[in-house]
Amino acid sequence: HIGILLVTRRTQRAQCKHAYMQLGKDLTETCHESYDRSASKLGPESFYFNGGVAAKGTVARQRYYIQRPEVIESYFYLWRLTKEQKYRDWGWEAAQAIEKHCRVEHGYSGVKDVDAVPVTHDDVQQSFLLAETFKYLYLLFSDDDLLPLDQWVFNTEAHPLPVLKGLPSGT
């Protein structure tokens, strides 16, 4: 998770902090490009860098969009840590693409090929769409005093856990 990398940078030596932050920003920008370069503006399941094509799914099994939260999660952390507007802009673009291409009569569906518009749905709404993807979108546009990062940490399922301070070491 890019978010863990970004939050971890807060605990490292000063000379490492910038490197971790830049790495997190660069990885997130590459993920954003995978969304931006697709016809639907949804990111593919995976992509490679080869033959001059960057951040684009090149075979069918890579071009699925199954509603994963990690890119939106990265936008959230980077917004909270940098206040750079582009992360909210990118989150809004993703939210609009999800609403436009994934919304079905009774919920949301994954997309079989992010480069084929109109899209073909896979008729599966992943549980993490609601539990994580939408939660991180909500937090991205919420005030920072809602679950501040110096008081809360998110586990890999996006559940907020309070940061306990003043515990004896080894506990």
GROMACS .gro file of N, CA and C in nm:
model
  513
    1HIS      N    1   0.083  -0.119   0.000
    1HIS     CA    2   0.000   0.000   0.000
    1HIS      C    3   0.087   0.125   0.000
    2ILE      N    4   0.060   0.214  -0.093
    2ILE     CA    5   0.133   0.340  -0.100
    2ILE      C    6   0.107   0.423   0.024
    3GLY      N    7  -0.014   0.418   0.077
    3GLY     CA    8  -0.048   0.494   0.197
    3GLY      C    9   0.040   0.457   0.315
    4ILE      N   10   0.069   0.330   0.331
    4ILE     CA   11   0.156   0.287   0.441
    4ILE      C   12   0.296   0.343   0.421
    5LEU      N   13   0.344   0.342   0.298
    5LEU     CA   14   0.473   0.402   0.268
    5LEU      C   15   0.475   0.549   0.305
    6LEU      N   16   0.368   0.620   0.273
    6LEU     CA   17   0.363   0.763   0.300
    6LEU      C   18   0.357   0.793   0.449
    7VAL      N   19   0.277   0.717   0.523
    7VAL     CA   20   0.267   0.741   0.666
    7VAL      C   21   0.396   0.696   0.736
    8THR      N   22   0.456   0.588   0.690
    8THR     CA   23   0.581   0.539   0.747
    8THR      C   24   0.690   0.645   0.737
    9ARG      N   25   0.688   0.724   0.632
    9ARG     CA   26   0.791   0.826   0.613
    9ARG      C   27   0.797   0.922   0.730
   10ARG      N   28   0.687   0.935   0.804
   10ARG     CA   29   0.683   1.027   0.917
   10ARG      C   30   0.775   0.982   1.030
   11THR      N   31   0.809   0.854   1.034
   11THR     CA   32   0.889   0.802   1.145
   11THR      C   33   1.036   0.783   1.109
   12GLN      N   34   1.073   0.808   0.985
   12GLN     CA   35   1.209   0.785   0.940
   12GLN      C   36   1.298   0.905   0.966
   13ARG      N   37   1.429   0.885   0.952
   13ARG     CA   38   1.526   0.993   0.964
   13ARG      C   39   1.495   1.100   0.861
   14ALA      N   40   1.537   1.222   0.890
   14ALA     CA   41   1.506   1.336   0.805
   14ALA      C   42   1.548   1.316   0.660
   15GLN      N   43   1.666   1.258   0.637
   15GLN     CA   44   1.714   1.244   0.500
   15GLN      C   45   1.632   1.143   0.420
   16CYS      N   46   1.564   1.052   0.488
   16CYS     CA   47   1.481   0.952   0.420
   16CYS      C   48   1.340   1.004   0.391
   17LYS      N   49   1.293   1.099   0.469
   17LYS     CA   50   1.154   1.145   0.457
   17LYS      C   51   1.122   1.192   0.316
   18HIS      N   52   1.207   1.275   0.261
   18HIS     CA   53   1.181   1.329   0.126
   18HIS      C   54   1.178   1.217   0.023
   19ALA      N   55   1.270   1.123   0.033
   19ALA     CA   56   1.276   1.013  -0.064
   19ALA      C   57   1.150   0.927  -0.059
   20TYR      N   58   1.102   0.895   0.062
   20TYR     CA   59   0.979   0.816   0.073
   20TYR      C   60   0.859   0.893   0.019
   21MET      N   61   0.851   1.021   0.050
   21MET     CA   62   0.740   1.101   0.002
   21MET      C   63   0.742   1.109  -0.150
   22GLN      N   64   0.859   1.132  -0.208
   22GLN     CA   65   0.868   1.142  -0.353
   22GLN      C   66   0.833   1.010  -0.420
   23LEU      N   67   0.879   0.900  -0.363
   23LEU     CA   68   0.845   0.768  -0.416
   23LEU      C   69   0.694   0.746  -0.412
   24GLY      N   70   0.630   0.780  -0.301
   24GLY     CA   71   0.485   0.767  -0.291
   24GLY      C   72   0.412   0.852  -0.393
   25LYS      N   73   0.458   0.976  -0.411
   25LYS     CA   74   0.397   1.065  -0.511
   25LYS      C   75   0.414   1.009  -0.652
   26ASP      N   76   0.535   0.962  -0.682
   26ASP     CA   77   0.561   0.910  -0.817
   26ASP      C   78   0.478   0.785  -0.847
   27LEU      N   79   0.470   0.693  -0.750
   27LEU     CA   80   0.389   0.573  -0.770
   27LEU      C   81   0.241   0.609  -0.788
   28THR      N   82   0.194   0.704  -0.709
   28THR     CA   83   0.054   0.744  -0.719
   28THR      C   84   0.027   0.812  -0.852
   29GLU      N   85   0.119   0.894  -0.899
   29GLU     CA   86   0.100   0.959  -1.029
   29GLU      C   87   0.094   0.855  -1.141
   30THR      N   88   0.177   0.753  -1.133
   30THR     CA   89   0.173   0.646  -1.233
   30THR      C   90   0.039   0.574  -1.229
   31CYS      N   91  -0.011   0.547  -1.109
   31CYS     CA   92  -0.143   0.484  -1.098
   31CYS      C   93  -0.251   0.576  -1.156
   32HIS      N   94  -0.241   0.705  -1.128
   32HIS     CA   95  -0.338   0.799  -1.185
   32HIS      C   96  -0.332   0.795  -1.337
   33GLU      N   97  -0.212   0.789  -1.393
   33GLU     CA   98  -0.199   0.783  -1.539
   33GLU      C   99  -0.269   0.660  -1.595
   34SER      N  100  -0.268   0.549  -1.521
   34SER     CA  101  -0.338   0.429  -1.569
   34SER      C  102  -0.488   0.454  -1.579
   35TYR      N  103  -0.542   0.533  -1.488
   35TYR     CA  104  -0.683   0.572  -1.496
   35TYR      C  105  -0.704   0.669  -1.612
   36ASP      N  106  -0.621   0.770  -1.617
   36ASP     CA  107  -0.638   0.878  -1.714
   36ASP      C  108  -0.621   0.830  -1.858
   37ARG      N  109  -0.541   0.729  -1.881
   37ARG     CA  110  -0.513   0.681  -2.016
   37ARG      C  111  -0.615   0.580  -2.067
   38SER      N  112  -0.705   0.536  -1.981
   38SER     CA  113  -0.805   0.440  -2.026
   38SER      C  114  -0.925   0.514  -2.083
   39ALA      N  115  -0.997   0.450  -2.171
   39ALA     CA  116  -1.114   0.512  -2.235
   39ALA      C  117  -1.223   0.544  -2.134
   40SER      N  118  -1.235   0.463  -2.028
   40SER     CA  119  -1.340   0.482  -1.928
   40SER      C  120  -1.296   0.569  -1.810
   41LYS      N  121  -1.168   0.600  -1.805
   41LYS     CA  122  -1.107   0.673  -1.692
   41LYS      C  123  -1.108   0.591  -1.563
   42LEU      N  124  -1.119   0.458  -1.577
   42LEU     CA  125  -1.103   0.364  -1.467
   42LEU      C  126  -0.970   0.294  -1.484
   43GLY      N  127  -0.904   0.263  -1.375
   43GLY     CA  128  -0.772   0.199  -1.384
   43GLY      C  129  -0.781   0.051  -1.409
   44PRO      N  130  -0.689  -0.002  -1.489
   44PRO     CA  131  -0.686  -0.147  -1.513
   44PRO      C  132  -0.636  -0.221  -1.389
   45GLU      N  133  -0.663  -0.349  -1.384
   45GLU     CA  134  -0.618  -0.433  -1.273
   45GLU      C  135  -0.466  -0.433  -1.262
   46SER      N  136  -0.397  -0.432  -1.373
   46SER     CA  137  -0.251  -0.424  -1.373
   46SER      C  138  -0.205  -0.364  -1.505
   47PHE      N  139  -0.079  -0.323  -1.508
   47PHE     CA  140  -0.022  -0.268  -1.630
   47PHE      C  141   0.129  -0.286  -1.628
   48TYR      N  142   0.187  -0.276  -1.745
   48TYR     CA  143   0.331  -0.293  -1.759
   48TYR      C  144   0.389  -0.173  -1.830
   49PHE      N  145   0.520  -0.162  -1.822
   49PHE     CA  146   0.594  -0.061  -1.896
   49PHE      C  147   0.679  -0.134  -1.999
   50ASN      N  148   0.633  -0.129  -2.124
   50ASN     CA  149   0.712  -0.190  -2.231
   50ASN      C  150   0.670  -0.133  -2.366
   51GLY      N  151   0.759  -0.136  -2.460
   51GLY     CA  152   0.727  -0.093  -2.596
   51GLY      C  153   0.678   0.050  -2.606
   52GLY      N  154   0.720   0.135  -2.515
   52GLY     CA  155   0.679   0.274  -2.522
   52GLY      C  156   0.540   0.300  -2.466
   53VAL      N  157   0.471   0.196  -2.419
   53VAL     CA  158   0.338   0.213  -2.360
   53VAL      C  159   0.354   0.207  -2.209
   54ALA      N  160   0.317   0.315  -2.143
   54ALA     CA  161   0.333   0.319  -1.998
   54ALA      C  162   0.197   0.328  -1.930
   55ALA      N  163   0.184   0.259  -1.817
   55ALA     CA  164   0.065   0.266  -1.732
   55ALA      C  165  -0.063   0.235  -1.809
   56LYS      N  166  -0.059   0.127  -1.888
   56LYS     CA  167  -0.177   0.088  -1.964
   56LYS      C  168  -0.181  -0.065  -1.966
   57GLY      N  169  -0.299  -0.120  -1.938
   57GLY     CA  170  -0.315  -0.265  -1.948
   57GLY      C  171  -0.304  -0.306  -2.094
   58THR      N  172  -0.224  -0.407  -2.121
   58THR     CA  173  -0.200  -0.444  -2.261
   58THR      C  174  -0.269  -0.572  -2.305
   59VAL      N  175  -0.314  -0.655  -2.211
   59VAL     CA  176  -0.388  -0.776  -2.246
   59VAL      C  177  -0.519  -0.778  -2.167
   60ALA      N  178  -0.614  -0.856  -2.214
   60ALA     CA  179  -0.749  -0.854  -2.157
   60ALA      C  180  -0.752  -0.878  -2.007
   61ARG      N  181  -0.674  -0.972  -1.956
   61ARG     CA  182  -0.679  -1.004  -1.812
   61ARG      C  183  -0.626  -0.889  -1.726
   62GLN      N  184  -0.559  -0.792  -1.786
   62GLN     CA  185  -0.510  -0.676  -1.711
   62GLN      C  186  -0.609  -0.560  -1.714
   63ARG      N  187  -0.701  -0.560  -1.809
   63ARG     CA  188  -0.786  -0.443  -1.829
   63ARG      C  189  -0.916  -0.444  -1.749
   64TYR      N  190  -0.933  -0.541  -1.662
   64TYR     CA  191  -1.048  -0.543  -1.572
   64TYR      C  192  -1.039  -0.428  -1.474
   65TYR      N  193  -1.154  -0.377  -1.430
   65TYR     CA  194  -1.159  -0.286  -1.315
   65TYR      C  195  -1.250  -0.353  -1.214
   66ILE      N  196  -1.193  -0.396  -1.101
   66ILE     CA  197  -1.275  -0.467  -1.002
   66ILE      C  198  -1.295  -0.384  -0.875
   67GLN      N  199  -1.286  -0.252  -0.887
   67GLN     CA  200  -1.326  -0.159  -0.781
   67GLN      C  201  -1.229  -0.156  -0.663
   68ARG      N  202  -1.102  -0.187  -0.688
   68ARG     CA  203  -1.003  -0.188  -0.579
   68ARG      C  204  -0.984  -0.047  -0.522
   69PRO      N  205  -0.949  -0.038  -0.393
   69PRO     CA  206  -0.938   0.091  -0.325
   69PRO      C  207  -0.800   0.156  -0.325
   70GLU      N  208  -0.695   0.085  -0.361
   70GLU     CA  209  -0.560   0.132  -0.333
   70GLU      C  210  -0.525   0.266  -0.396
   71VAL      N  211  -0.569   0.292  -0.517
   71VAL     CA  212  -0.537   0.421  -0.581
   71VAL      C  213  -0.609   0.535  -0.509
   72ILE      N  214  -0.736   0.515  -0.479
   72ILE     CA  215  -0.813   0.617  -0.406
   72ILE      C  216  -0.753   0.638  -0.267
   73GLU      N  217  -0.712   0.530  -0.204
   73GLU     CA  218  -0.647   0.539  -0.073
   73GLU      C  219  -0.522   0.626  -0.082
   74SER      N  220  -0.445   0.609  -0.187
   74SER     CA  221  -0.323   0.689  -0.206
   74SER      C  222  -0.356   0.836  -0.226
   75TYR      N  223  -0.462   0.864  -0.301
   75TYR     CA  224  -0.505   1.004  -0.317
   75TYR      C  225  -0.539   1.065  -0.180
   76PHE      N  226  -0.610   0.986  -0.098
   76PHE     CA  227  -0.648   1.034   0.035
   76PHE      C  228  -0.525   1.068   0.118
   77TYR      N  229  -0.431   0.975   0.130
   77TYR     CA  230  -0.312   1.001   0.211
   77TYR      C  231  -0.232   1.119   0.157
   78LEU      N  232  -0.215   1.125   0.027
   78LEU     CA  233  -0.136   1.235  -0.028
   78LEU      C  234  -0.206   1.369  -0.010
   79TRP      N  235  -0.338   1.370  -0.020
   79TRP     CA  236  -0.410   1.496   0.008
   79TRP      C  237  -0.386   1.538   0.153
   80ARG      N  238  -0.404   1.444   0.243
   80ARG     CA  239  -0.389   1.478   0.385
   80ARG      C  240  -0.246   1.524   0.418
   81LEU      N  241  -0.146   1.464   0.354
   81LEU     CA  242  -0.008   1.496   0.386
   81LEU      C  243   0.046   1.618   0.312
   82THR      N  244  -0.007   1.648   0.193
   82THR     CA  245   0.051   1.757   0.112
   82THR      C  246  -0.042   1.874   0.088
   83LYS      N  247  -0.172   1.849   0.093
   83LYS     CA  248  -0.275   1.949   0.058
   83LYS      C  249  -0.266   1.993  -0.089
   84GLU      N  250  -0.206   1.912  -0.174
   84GLU     CA  251  -0.202   1.942  -0.317
   84GLU      C  252  -0.337   1.908  -0.378
   85GLN      N  253  -0.402   2.007  -0.438
   85GLN     CA  254  -0.538   1.994  -0.490
   85GLN      C  255  -0.552   1.883  -0.593
   86LYS      N  256  -0.446   1.852  -0.665
   86LYS     CA  257  -0.457   1.751  -0.771
   86LYS      C  258  -0.506   1.617  -0.716
   87TYR      N  259  -0.476   1.585  -0.590
   87TYR     CA  260  -0.520   1.456  -0.537
   87TYR      C  261  -0.671   1.452  -0.518
   88ARG      N  262  -0.729   1.562  -0.478
   88ARG     CA  263  -0.876   1.569  -0.472
   88ARG      C  264  -0.935   1.570  -0.613
   89ASP      N  265  -0.871   1.639  -0.704
   89ASP     CA  266  -0.918   1.640  -0.843
   89ASP      C  267  -0.917   1.499  -0.901
   90TRP      N  268  -0.809   1.428  -0.879
   90TRP     CA  269  -0.798   1.290  -0.929
   90TRP      C  270  -0.903   1.201  -0.864
   91GLY      N  271  -0.926   1.219  -0.736
   91GLY     CA  272  -1.029   1.142  -0.668
   91GLY      C  273  -1.167   1.169  -0.724
   92TRP      N  274  -1.194   1.297  -0.753
   92TRP     CA  275  -1.323   1.333  -0.811
   92TRP      C  276  -1.340   1.271  -0.949
   93GLU      N  277  -1.234   1.274  -1.030
   93GLU     CA  278  -1.239   1.211  -1.163
   93GLU      C  279  -1.270   1.062  -1.150
   94ALA      N  280  -1.206   0.996  -1.055
   94ALA     CA  281  -1.231   0.853  -1.034
   94ALA      C  282  -1.375   0.829  -0.988
   95ALA      N  283  -1.424   0.912  -0.897
   95ALA     CA  284  -1.562   0.898  -0.849
   95ALA      C  285  -1.661   0.914  -0.964
   96GLN      N  286  -1.637   1.011  -1.051
   96GLN     CA  287  -1.726   1.031  -1.165
   96GLN      C  288  -1.721   0.912  -1.261
   97ALA      N  289  -1.603   0.857  -1.284
   97ALA     CA  290  -1.590   0.741  -1.372
   97ALA      C  291  -1.659   0.619  -1.313
   98ILE      N  292  -1.645   0.600  -1.182
   98ILE     CA  293  -1.713   0.488  -1.115
   98ILE      C  294  -1.864   0.503  -1.129
   99GLU      N  295  -1.913   0.623  -1.104
   99GLU     CA  296  -2.058   0.647  -1.115
   99GLU      C  297  -2.107   0.627  -1.259
  100LYS      N  298  -2.030   0.676  -1.354
  100LYS     CA  299  -2.072   0.669  -1.495
  100LYS      C  300  -2.066   0.526  -1.550
  101HIS      N  301  -1.960   0.453  -1.516
  101HIS     CA  302  -1.938   0.324  -1.583
  101HIS      C  303  -1.967   0.202  -1.496
  102CYS      N  304  -1.973   0.217  -1.366
  102CYS     CA  305  -1.993   0.101  -1.279
  102CYS      C  306  -2.134   0.095  -1.219
  103ARG      N  307  -2.204   0.206  -1.218
  103ARG     CA  308  -2.338   0.211  -1.159
  103ARG      C  309  -2.434   0.127  -1.242
  104VAL      N  310  -2.502   0.037  -1.173
  104VAL     CA  311  -2.606  -0.045  -1.235
  104VAL      C  312  -2.734  -0.029  -1.153
  105GLU      N  313  -2.840  -0.092  -1.194
  105GLU     CA  314  -2.970  -0.069  -1.133
  105GLU      C  315  -2.970  -0.085  -0.981
  106HIS      N  316  -2.904  -0.185  -0.929
  106HIS     CA  317  -2.911  -0.213  -0.785
  106HIS      C  318  -2.774  -0.207  -0.717
  107GLY      N  319  -2.686  -0.123  -0.764
  107GLY     CA  320  -2.554  -0.111  -0.701
  107GLY      C  321  -2.448  -0.072  -0.802
  108TYR      N  322  -2.334  -0.137  -0.792
  108TYR     CA  323  -2.219  -0.110  -0.878
  108TYR      C  324  -2.162  -0.241  -0.926
  109SER      N  325  -2.103  -0.238  -1.044
  109SER     CA  326  -2.044  -0.358  -1.102
  109SER      C  327  -1.903  -0.327  -1.147
  110GLY      N  328  -1.819  -0.431  -1.145
  110GLY     CA  329  -1.687  -0.419  -1.205
  110GLY      C  330  -1.700  -0.408  -1.356
  111VAL      N  331  -1.590  -0.376  -1.421
  111VAL     CA  332  -1.588  -0.356  -1.566
  111VAL      C  333  -1.487  -0.453  -1.625
  112LYS      N  334  -1.524  -0.521  -1.733
  112LYS     CA  335  -1.437  -0.622  -1.793
  112LYS      C  336  -1.320  -0.564  -1.871
  113ASP      N  337  -1.338  -0.445  -1.929
  113ASP     CA  338  -1.230  -0.385  -2.009
  113ASP      C  339  -1.239  -0.233  -1.998
  114VAL      N  340  -1.144  -0.173  -1.929
  114VAL     CA  341  -1.148  -0.028  -1.906
  114VAL      C  342  -1.127   0.052  -2.035
  115ASP      N  343  -1.081  -0.014  -2.141
  115ASP     CA  344  -1.058   0.056  -2.267
  115ASP      C  345  -1.170   0.038  -2.367
  116ALA      N  346  -1.277  -0.028  -2.330
  116ALA     CA  347  -1.391  -0.048  -2.419
  116ALA      C  348  -1.512   0.029  -2.364
  117VAL      N  349  -1.550   0.133  -2.436
  117VAL     CA  350  -1.667   0.214  -2.398
  117VAL      C  351  -1.765   0.209  -2.514
  118PRO      N  352  -1.891   0.172  -2.490
  118PRO     CA  353  -1.952   0.146  -2.359
  118PRO      C  354  -1.893   0.020  -2.295
  119VAL      N  355  -1.896   0.020  -2.162
  119VAL     CA  356  -1.833  -0.088  -2.086
  119VAL      C  357  -1.921  -0.212  -2.081
  120THR      N  358  -1.859  -0.324  -2.054
  120THR     CA  359  -1.928  -0.449  -2.025
  120THR      C  360  -1.904  -0.478  -1.879
  121HIS      N  361  -2.014  -0.496  -1.806
  121HIS     CA  362  -2.004  -0.521  -1.661
  121HIS      C  363  -1.977  -0.667  -1.632
  122ASP      N  364  -1.916  -0.693  -1.517
  122ASP     CA  365  -1.893  -0.832  -1.475
  122ASP      C  366  -1.998  -0.880  -1.376
  123ASP      N  367  -2.095  -0.794  -1.342
  123ASP     CA  368  -2.207  -0.827  -1.253
  123ASP      C  369  -2.161  -0.868  -1.112
  124VAL      N  370  -2.050  -0.808  -1.066
  124VAL     CA  371  -2.002  -0.834  -0.930
  124VAL      C  372  -1.975  -0.700  -0.864
  125GLN      N  373  -2.039  -0.679  -0.749
  125GLN     CA  374  -2.005  -0.564  -0.665
  125GLN      C  375  -1.919  -0.617  -0.552
  126GLN      N  376  -1.792  -0.578  -0.554
  126GLN     CA  377  -1.700  -0.624  -0.451
  126GLN      C  378  -1.735  -0.559  -0.317
  127SER      N  379  -1.718  -0.633  -0.209
  127SER     CA  380  -1.747  -0.577  -0.077
  127SER      C  381  -1.654  -0.461  -0.044
  128PHE      N  382  -1.533  -0.464  -0.095
  128PHE     CA  383  -1.439  -0.356  -0.065
  128PHE      C  384  -1.473  -0.226  -0.137
  129LEU      N  385  -1.562  -0.228  -0.235
  129LEU     CA  386  -1.604  -0.103  -0.297
  129LEU      C  387  -1.669  -0.013  -0.192
  130LEU      N  388  -1.761  -0.069  -0.115
  130LEU     CA  389  -1.827   0.009  -0.010
  130LEU      C  390  -1.737   0.026   0.112
  131ALA      N  391  -1.671  -0.082   0.154
  131ALA     CA  392  -1.595  -0.080   0.278
  131ALA      C  393  -1.466   0.001   0.268
  132GLU      N  394  -1.408   0.012   0.149
  132GLU     CA  395  -1.280   0.080   0.136
  132GLU      C  396  -1.282   0.190   0.031
  133THR      N  397  -1.313   0.157  -0.093
  133THR     CA  398  -1.304   0.255  -0.202
  133THR      C  399  -1.390   0.377  -0.171
  134PHE      N  400  -1.516   0.356  -0.139
  134PHE     CA  401  -1.605   0.470  -0.109
  134PHE      C  402  -1.568   0.539   0.022
  135LYS      N  403  -1.518   0.462   0.119
  135LYS     CA  404  -1.475   0.523   0.245
  135LYS      C  405  -1.360   0.619   0.220
  136TYR      N  406  -1.261   0.578   0.140
  136TYR     CA  407  -1.148   0.667   0.112
  136TYR      C  408  -1.191   0.787   0.028
  137LEU      N  409  -1.286   0.770  -0.062
  137LEU     CA  410  -1.339   0.886  -0.134
  137LEU      C  411  -1.407   0.983  -0.038
  138TYR      N  412  -1.486   0.931   0.054
  138TYR     CA  413  -1.551   1.016   0.153
  138TYR      C  414  -1.448   1.092   0.236
  139LEU      N  415  -1.347   1.021   0.283
  139LEU     CA  416  -1.244   1.085   0.366
  139LEU      C  417  -1.161   1.186   0.287
  140LEU      N  418  -1.141   1.159   0.159
  140LEU     CA  419  -1.066   1.251   0.074
  140LEU      C  420  -1.130   1.389   0.070
  141PHE      N  421  -1.262   1.393   0.076
  141PHE     CA  422  -1.335   1.520   0.067
  141PHE      C  423  -1.386   1.569   0.203
  142SER      N  424  -1.350   1.499   0.308
  142SER     CA  425  -1.390   1.540   0.443
  142SER      C  426  -1.286   1.633   0.503
  143ASP      N  427  -1.327   1.703   0.608
  143ASP     CA  428  -1.232   1.786   0.683
  143ASP      C  429  -1.129   1.697   0.752
  144ASP      N  430  -1.010   1.750   0.771
  144ASP     CA  431  -0.902   1.673   0.832
  144ASP      C  432  -0.929   1.634   0.976
  145ASP      N  433  -1.020   1.702   1.043
  145ASP     CA  434  -1.048   1.665   1.182
  145ASP      C  435  -1.134   1.539   1.192
  146LEU      N  436  -1.181   1.487   1.079
  146LEU     CA  437  -1.248   1.357   1.078
  146LEU      C  438  -1.139   1.251   1.060
  147LEU      N  439  -1.113   1.176   1.164
  147LEU     CA  440  -1.009   1.074   1.165
  147LEU      C  441  -0.872   1.130   1.129
  148PRO      N  442  -0.820   1.225   1.209
  148PRO     CA  443  -0.687   1.282   1.181
  148PRO      C  444  -0.578   1.175   1.188
  149LEU      N  445  -0.483   1.183   1.097
  149LEU     CA  446  -0.381   1.078   1.084
  149LEU      C  447  -0.285   1.071   1.201
  150ASP      N  448  -0.279   1.172   1.285
  150ASP     CA  449  -0.193   1.162   1.404
  150ASP      C  450  -0.267   1.095   1.520
  151GLN      N  451  -0.396   1.067   1.502
  151GLN     CA  452  -0.474   1.001   1.607
  151GLN      C  453  -0.533   0.867   1.564
  152TRP      N  454  -0.533   0.842   1.434
  152TRP     CA  455  -0.593   0.719   1.381
  152TRP      C  456  -0.500   0.658   1.277
  153VAL      N  457  -0.503   0.525   1.269
  153VAL     CA  458  -0.432   0.451   1.164
  153VAL      C  459  -0.534   0.355   1.103
  154PHE      N  460  -0.521   0.331   0.973
  154PHE     CA  461  -0.614   0.242   0.903
  154PHE      C  462  -0.546   0.109   0.877
  155ASN      N  463  -0.617  -0.001   0.908
  155ASN     CA  464  -0.561  -0.131   0.875
  155ASN      C  465  -0.581  -0.158   0.726
  156THR      N  466  -0.540  -0.275   0.680
  156THR     CA  467  -0.545  -0.303   0.536
  156THR      C  468  -0.688  -0.315   0.483
  157GLU      N  469  -0.786  -0.321   0.570
  157GLU     CA  470  -0.926  -0.323   0.528
  157GLU      C  471  -0.994  -0.188   0.549
  158ALA      N  472  -0.914  -0.084   0.572
  158ALA     CA  473  -0.961   0.054   0.590
  158ALA      C  474  -1.041   0.076   0.718
  159HIS      N  475  -1.021  -0.010   0.817
  159HIS     CA  476  -1.084   0.012   0.947
  159HIS      C  477  -0.997   0.106   1.028
  160PRO      N  478  -1.052   0.216   1.079
  160PRO     CA  479  -0.971   0.307   1.160
  160PRO      C  480  -0.949   0.251   1.300
  161LEU      N  481  -0.825   0.259   1.345
  161LEU     CA  482  -0.788   0.216   1.479
  161LEU      C  483  -0.721   0.333   1.548
  162PRO      N  484  -0.755   0.357   1.675
  162PRO     CA  485  -0.693   0.471   1.744
  162PRO      C  486  -0.545   0.447   1.770
  163VAL      N  487  -0.468   0.554   1.758
  163VAL     CA  488  -0.326   0.548   1.792
  163VAL      C  489  -0.318   0.562   1.943
  164LEU      N  490  -0.259   0.465   2.008
  164LEU     CA  491  -0.246   0.467   2.153
  164LEU      C  492  -0.113   0.532   2.187
  165LYS      N  493  -0.118   0.633   2.270
  165LYS     CA  494   0.003   0.705   2.308
  165LYS      C  495   0.034   0.679   2.454
  166GLY      N  496   0.161   0.685   2.488
  166GLY     CA  497   0.203   0.672   2.626
  166GLY      C  498   0.208   0.530   2.678
  167LEU      N  499   0.208   0.431   2.588
  167LEU     CA  500   0.221   0.293   2.634
  167LEU      C  501   0.366   0.263   2.666
  168PRO      N  502   0.390   0.182   2.766
  168PRO     CA  503   0.528   0.141   2.795
  168PRO      C  504   0.583   0.063   2.675
  169SER      N  505   0.713   0.073   2.649
  169SER     CA  506   0.771   0.002   2.536
  169SER      C  507   0.757  -0.148   2.558
  170GLY      N  508   0.740  -0.220   2.446
  170GLY     CA  509   0.725  -0.364   2.453
  170GLY      C  510   0.581  -0.408   2.473
  171THR      N  511   0.485  -0.315   2.474
  171THR     CA  512   0.346  -0.353   2.491
  171THR      C  513   0.275  -0.363   2.360
   0.00000   0.00000   0.00000
